[in-house]
Amino acid sequence: MKDFTIRGKRKILSQIFIFLFWIIIWQIVYGILQRDIYLPSPFNVFMRLKELVFLKTFWQAIASSIGRVAMGVFFSIVVGTILGIISSMNDFIYNLINPLIVAIKSTPVLSFIMIALMWFSSSNVPTFICFLMCFPVIWTNIVGGLANIDRKLLQMAKIYRLKKWVVIKKIYLPSILPYFSAACITSLGLGWKVSVAAEVLSHPRNAIGSHLYSAKIYLDSSDLFAWTLVVIFFSLLFEKVFAYCLEKITIKKSSKVSKGCVKVGAKN
């Protein structure tokens, strides 16, 4: 317990040191350039961030952007999971969807944003782009997870003549969960970035990207960097929280895979 506490303190101190190191580098570069329009000082950026925190529009923009990201990621998880399962069961469906996945991965995000601007209203563009960019990640991981299920567990289930719902619950779900959790974490970070990029170009009301665009138009570097820090902070925050929750679920489920199969098989 003592060693665990010491390691925790060392990790926190290490993170603080890394943070201060890059702040110092930032200050040094600012001192060399001496041009606020290119690179504002850390002090000015943090002071601007302090001012933004007390503004109502700041939290409205964050709430709206989070809502768009959440909706885009949610739909990508639902559609990607369903189509991923179907594709794993049917080669024709897999061959039908795979070219679309390759096309989405190969096409620049900017191209999709331009197309979306012609199809949707400005407030719906970020959600669509988030869904479009995250969908291939979910689909690919689900297909890969199903393809890499331990065949010995399936053979054991067949020998014990386990029911299909038991096989799904005790083998398929726990085996797929690591792939699914990795896909969700990746999609959350990717979705946040592409959604903000789409907001910059679509310029919807109450959006982080809209504030970034306004800061760029008015050459307000402090404001631009402050909003950029907000994007980085929330991206890391959601990834960490989501990863922590999924890690707990994954560990709990994985520990029950073999045990669950043996117990159910013994009963049968």
PDB file of N, CA, C and O in Angstrom, residues 170 174 251-261:
ATOM      1  N   LYS A 170     -20.852 -15.100 -22.487  1.00  0.00           N
ATOM      2  CA  LYS A 170     -19.642 -15.522 -21.789  1.00  0.00           C
ATOM      3  C   LYS A 170     -18.385 -15.539 -22.651  1.00  0.00           C
ATOM      4  O   LYS A 170     -17.276 -15.525 -22.126  1.00  0.00           O
ATOM      5  N   PRO A 174     -17.190 -10.669 -23.797  1.00  0.00           N
ATOM      6  CA  PRO A 174     -15.911 -10.372 -23.119  1.00  0.00           C
ATOM      7  C   PRO A 174     -14.714 -10.327 -24.068  1.00  0.00           C
ATOM      8  O   PRO A 174     -13.770  -9.571 -23.842  1.00  0.00           O
ATOM      9  N   ILE A 251     -11.853  -5.425 -17.414  1.00  0.00           N
ATOM     10  CA  ILE A 251     -11.170  -6.294 -16.447  1.00  0.00           C
ATOM     11  C   ILE A 251     -12.169  -7.222 -15.763  1.00  0.00           C
ATOM     12  O   ILE A 251     -11.928  -8.413 -15.586  1.00  0.00           O
ATOM     13  N   LYS A 252     -13.311  -6.664 -15.407  1.00  0.00           N
ATOM     14  CA  LYS A 252     -14.336  -7.449 -14.718  1.00  0.00           C
ATOM     15  C   LYS A 252     -14.894  -8.540 -15.614  1.00  0.00           C
ATOM     16  O   LYS A 252     -15.070  -9.687 -15.197  1.00  0.00           O
ATOM     17  N   LYS A 253     -15.167  -8.191 -16.879  1.00  0.00           N
ATOM     18  CA  LYS A 253     -15.734  -9.157 -17.813  1.00  0.00           C
ATOM     19  C   LYS A 253     -14.713 -10.224 -18.202  1.00  0.00           C
ATOM     20  O   LYS A 253     -15.026 -11.408 -18.266  1.00  0.00           O
ATOM     21  N   SER A 254     -13.474  -9.781 -18.480  1.00  0.00           N
ATOM     22  CA  SER A 254     -12.447 -10.711 -18.947  1.00  0.00           C
ATOM     23  C   SER A 254     -12.128 -11.775 -17.902  1.00  0.00           C
ATOM     24  O   SER A 254     -11.827 -12.917 -18.218  1.00  0.00           O
ATOM     25  N   SER A 255     -12.190 -11.382 -16.628  1.00  0.00           N
ATOM     26  CA  SER A 255     -11.878 -12.310 -15.547  1.00  0.00           C
ATOM     27  C   SER A 255     -12.930 -13.401 -15.396  1.00  0.00           C
ATOM     28  O   SER A 255     -12.696 -14.427 -14.773  1.00  0.00           O
ATOM     29  N   LYS A 256     -14.105 -13.155 -16.002  1.00  0.00           N
ATOM     30  CA  LYS A 256     -15.200 -14.116 -15.866  1.00  0.00           C
ATOM     31  C   LYS A 256     -15.365 -15.026 -17.087  1.00  0.00           C
ATOM     32  O   LYS A 256     -16.213 -15.906 -17.095  1.00  0.00           O
ATOM     33  N   VAL A 257     -14.574 -14.786 -18.143  1.00  0.00           N
ATOM     34  CA  VAL A 257     -14.796 -15.524 -19.389  1.00  0.00           C
ATOM     35  C   VAL A 257     -14.628 -17.028 -19.196  1.00  0.00           C
ATOM     36  O   VAL A 257     -15.558 -17.805 -19.359  1.00  0.00           O
ATOM     37  N   SER A 258     -13.426 -17.458 -18.822  1.00  0.00           N
ATOM     38  CA  SER A 258     -13.148 -18.890 -18.682  1.00  0.00           C
ATOM     39  C   SER A 258     -13.940 -19.498 -17.534  1.00  0.00           C
ATOM     40  O   SER A 258     -14.498 -20.579 -17.635  1.00  0.00           O
ATOM     41  N   LYS A 259     -13.998 -18.767 -16.406  1.00  0.00           N
ATOM     42  CA  LYS A 259     -14.711 -19.244 -15.236  1.00  0.00           C
ATOM     43  C   LYS A 259     -16.178 -19.475 -15.527  1.00  0.00           C
ATOM     44  O   LYS A 259     -16.781 -20.465 -15.128  1.00  0.00           O
ATOM     45  N   GLY A 260     -16.772 -18.510 -16.257  1.00  0.00           N
ATOM     46  CA  GLY A 260     -18.188 -18.599 -16.584  1.00  0.00           C
ATOM     47  C   GLY A 260     -18.475 -19.782 -17.486  1.00  0.00           C
ATOM     48  O   GLY A 260     -19.464 -20.493 -17.318  1.00  0.00           O
ATOM     49  N   CYS A 261     -17.602 -19.993 -18.461  1.00  0.00           N
ATOM     50  CA  CYS A 261     -17.808 -21.093 -19.412  1.00  0.00           C
ATOM     51  C   CYS A 261     -17.716 -22.456 -18.709  1.00  0.00           C
ATOM     52  O   CYS A 261     -18.524 -23.351 -18.959  1.00  0.00           O
TER      53      CYS A 261
END
